[in-house]
mmCIF file of C-alpha atoms in Angstrom:
data_model
loop_
_atom_site.group_PDB
_atom_site.id
_atom_site.type_symbol
_atom_site.label_atom_id
_atom_site.label_comp_id
_atom_site.label_asym_id
_atom_site.label_seq_id
_atom_site.Cartn_x
_atom_site.Cartn_y
_atom_site.Cartn_z
ATOM 1 C CA MET A 1 -52.062 -54.522 5.164
ATOM 2 C CA GLY A 2 -49.481 -51.811 5.705
ATOM 3 C CA LEU A 3 -50.288 -48.143 5.489
ATOM 4 C CA LYS A 4 -47.155 -47.293 3.524
ATOM 5 C CA ASN A 5 -47.586 -46.069 -0.030
ATOM 6 C CA ASP A 6 -44.396 -46.377 -2.113
ATOM 7 C CA LYS A 7 -45.164 -43.108 -3.909
ATOM 8 C CA PHE A 8 -45.014 -41.389 -0.506
ATOM 9 C CA PRO A 9 -41.822 -42.570 1.269
ATOM 10 C CA SER A 10 -42.678 -40.807 4.544
ATOM 11 C CA SER A 11 -45.960 -42.736 4.758
ATOM 12 C CA ALA A 12 -43.995 -45.511 6.476
ATOM 13 C CA ALA A 13 -44.363 -43.279 9.548
ATOM 14 C CA PHE A 14 -48.075 -44.168 9.698
ATOM 15 C CA ASP A 15 -47.124 -47.831 10.150
ATOM 16 C CA ALA A 16 -44.736 -46.767 12.937
ATOM 17 C CA ILE A 17 -47.438 -44.655 14.620
ATOM 18 C CA ASN A 18 -49.889 -47.548 14.325
ATOM 19 C CA GLU A 19 -47.306 -49.899 15.823
ATOM 20 C CA ALA A 20 -46.659 -47.454 18.670
ATOM 21 C CA LEU A 21 -50.391 -47.185 19.396
ATOM 22 C CA ASN A 22 -50.840 -50.958 19.332
ATOM 23 C CA SER A 23 -47.729 -51.788 21.351
ATOM 24 C CA SER A 24 -49.594 -51.461 24.632
ATOM 25 C CA ASP A 25 -53.090 -50.715 25.814
ATOM 26 C CA ALA A 26 -51.765 -48.106 28.232
ATOM 27 C CA ASP A 27 -49.929 -46.251 25.440
ATOM 28 C CA ARG A 28 -53.033 -46.260 23.262
ATOM 29 C CA LYS A 29 -55.281 -45.002 26.079
ATOM 30 C CA ASP A 30 -52.721 -42.335 26.942
ATOM 31 C CA ALA A 31 -52.544 -41.171 23.309
ATOM 32 C CA ILE A 32 -56.363 -41.030 23.092
ATOM 33 C CA LYS A 33 -56.459 -39.014 26.320
ATOM 34 C CA GLN A 34 -53.765 -36.616 25.014
ATOM 35 C CA GLY A 35 -55.098 -36.305 21.477
ATOM 36 C CA ASN A 36 -58.874 -36.607 21.863
ATOM 37 C CA ALA A 37 -59.304 -35.888 18.145
ATOM 38 C CA ILE A 38 -59.137 -37.363 14.669
ATOM 39 C CA PHE A 39 -56.039 -36.111 12.892
ATOM 40 C CA ALA A 40 -56.074 -36.276 9.095
ATOM 41 C CA PHE A 41 -53.003 -35.813 6.929
ATOM 42 C CA THR A 42 -52.939 -35.022 3.236
ATOM 43 C CA LEU A 43 -49.482 -35.452 1.776
ATOM 44 C CA LYS A 44 -48.314 -34.279 -1.625
ATOM 45 C CA ASN A 45 -45.406 -36.032 -3.321
ATOM 46 C CA LYS A 46 -42.886 -34.653 -5.820
ATOM 47 C CA ALA A 47 -45.065 -35.811 -8.718
ATOM 48 C CA GLY A 48 -47.877 -33.604 -7.407
ATOM 49 C CA GLU A 49 -50.071 -36.540 -6.335
ATOM 50 C CA THR A 50 -51.901 -36.372 -3.024
ATOM 51 C CA GLU A 51 -52.915 -39.111 -0.623
ATOM 52 C CA SER A 52 -54.543 -39.031 2.820
ATOM 53 C CA TRP A 53 -54.180 -40.901 6.097
ATOM 54 C CA HIS A 54 -55.773 -40.403 9.507
ATOM 55 C CA ILE A 55 -54.987 -41.115 13.138
ATOM 56 C CA ASP A 56 -58.099 -41.706 15.239
ATOM 57 C CA LEU A 57 -57.261 -40.591 18.763
ATOM 58 C CA LYS A 58 -60.865 -39.890 19.634
ATOM 59 C CA GLU A 59 -62.236 -43.388 20.155
ATOM 60 C CA LYS A 60 -60.232 -46.278 18.727
ATOM 61 C CA GLY A 61 -56.580 -45.259 18.738
ATOM 62 C CA THR A 62 -56.039 -46.507 15.192
ATOM 63 C CA VAL A 63 -54.375 -45.327 12.010
ATOM 64 C CA GLY A 64 -55.869 -45.740 8.541
ATOM 65 C CA THR A 65 -55.910 -44.496 4.985
ATOM 66 C CA GLY A 66 -58.233 -41.735 3.856
ATOM 67 C CA LEU A 67 -59.392 -38.756 5.886
ATOM 68 C CA GLY A 68 -61.379 -40.806 8.399
ATOM 69 C CA THR A 69 -64.762 -39.845 9.794
ATOM 70 C CA LYS A 70 -65.138 -36.121 10.415
ATOM 71 C CA PRO A 71 -61.496 -35.240 11.117
ATOM 72 C CA THR A 72 -61.078 -32.692 13.920
ATOM 73 C CA VAL A 73 -58.046 -31.240 12.188
ATOM 74 C CA THR A 74 -56.508 -31.815 8.753
ATOM 75 C CA LEU A 75 -52.837 -31.141 8.131
ATOM 76 C CA SER A 76 -51.683 -30.705 4.531
ATOM 77 C CA LEU A 77 -47.991 -30.749 3.687
ATOM 78 C CA SER A 78 -45.454 -32.259 1.327
ATOM 79 C CA ASP A 79 -44.259 -35.819 1.754
ATOM 80 C CA GLU A 80 -40.737 -34.449 2.292
ATOM 81 C CA ASP A 81 -41.833 -32.027 5.048
ATOM 82 C CA PHE A 82 -43.892 -34.742 6.770
ATOM 83 C CA SER A 83 -40.789 -36.923 6.798
ATOM 84 C CA LYS A 84 -38.829 -34.103 8.448
ATOM 85 C CA LEU A 85 -41.655 -33.496 10.925
ATOM 86 C CA VAL A 86 -41.871 -37.114 12.122
ATOM 87 C CA SER A 87 -38.103 -37.513 12.239
ATOM 88 C CA GLY A 88 -37.772 -34.419 14.413
ATOM 89 C CA GLN A 89 -35.808 -32.438 11.799
ATOM 90 C CA ALA A 90 -38.613 -29.907 11.365
ATOM 91 C CA ASN A 91 -40.837 -28.012 13.745
ATOM 92 C CA ALA A 92 -44.586 -27.926 13.022
ATOM 93 C CA GLN A 93 -44.893 -24.267 14.041
ATOM 94 C CA ARG A 94 -42.086 -23.235 11.692
ATOM 95 C CA LEU A 95 -43.593 -25.246 8.841
ATOM 96 C CA PHE A 96 -46.952 -23.598 9.518
ATOM 97 C CA MET A 97 -45.485 -20.082 9.714
ATOM 98 C CA SER A 98 -43.564 -20.567 6.470
ATOM 99 C CA GLY A 99 -46.710 -21.788 4.686
ATOM 100 C CA LYS A 100 -45.408 -25.336 4.172
ATOM 101 C CA LEU A 101 -48.009 -26.777 6.549
ATOM 102 C CA LYS A 102 -51.670 -25.932 6.101
ATOM 103 C CA ILE A 103 -54.117 -26.681 8.896
ATOM 104 C CA LYS A 104 -57.888 -26.959 8.530
ATOM 105 C CA GLY A 105 -60.075 -27.343 11.581
ATOM 106 C CA ASP A 106 -59.052 -27.079 15.231
ATOM 107 C CA VAL A 107 -55.542 -25.584 15.185
ATOM 108 C CA MET A 108 -55.175 -26.073 18.951
ATOM 109 C CA LYS A 109 -55.696 -29.823 18.523
ATOM 110 C CA ALA A 110 -52.831 -29.864 16.026
ATOM 111 C CA THR A 111 -50.498 -28.866 18.864
ATOM 112 C CA LYS A 112 -51.428 -32.087 20.706
ATOM 113 C CA LEU A 113 -49.884 -34.140 17.928
ATOM 114 C CA GLN A 114 -46.204 -33.484 18.671
ATOM 115 C CA PRO A 115 -45.847 -35.878 21.672
ATOM 116 C CA ILE A 116 -47.606 -38.607 19.688
ATOM 117 C CA LEU A 117 -45.238 -38.164 16.738
ATOM 118 C CA GLN A 118 -42.300 -38.238 19.150
ATOM 119 C CA LYS A 119 -43.454 -41.610 20.481
ATOM 120 C CA ALA A 120 -43.513 -42.940 16.928
ATOM 121 C CA GLN A 121 -40.002 -41.572 16.349
ATOM 122 C CA THR A 122 -38.587 -43.547 19.223
ATOM 123 C CA LYS A 123 -40.393 -46.707 18.125
ATOM 124 C CA ALA A 124 -39.594 -46.380 14.420
ATOM 125 C CA LYS A 125 -36.185 -44.762 14.538
ATOM 126 C CA LEU A 126 -37.077 -42.919 11.363
#
């Protein structure tokens, strides 16, 4: 089952991240070592609906729907801004400073996410 939700076009990125994590054991172990956290994302689409996904980089190196178990950090942003973030068109710090990205939990862990998203970019060519 794919992680993409048609109401949230950028959610295809979660499939790409999952694919990147599962492409090799070494990549997955490296991502877990770098991340060492559970990253949850709550996206809001143009219709005002919200949906959540998580990336477990604490133990399993998997991606799933929902917030996951005790997320270390939760990032809330619009579907459109998430799309820009994973495609490299937006910078997480700028989104955060402009109030378009809200972070709950360990803000420092959120900074560990950029290299992982970049890996997904190269795999997915979003």
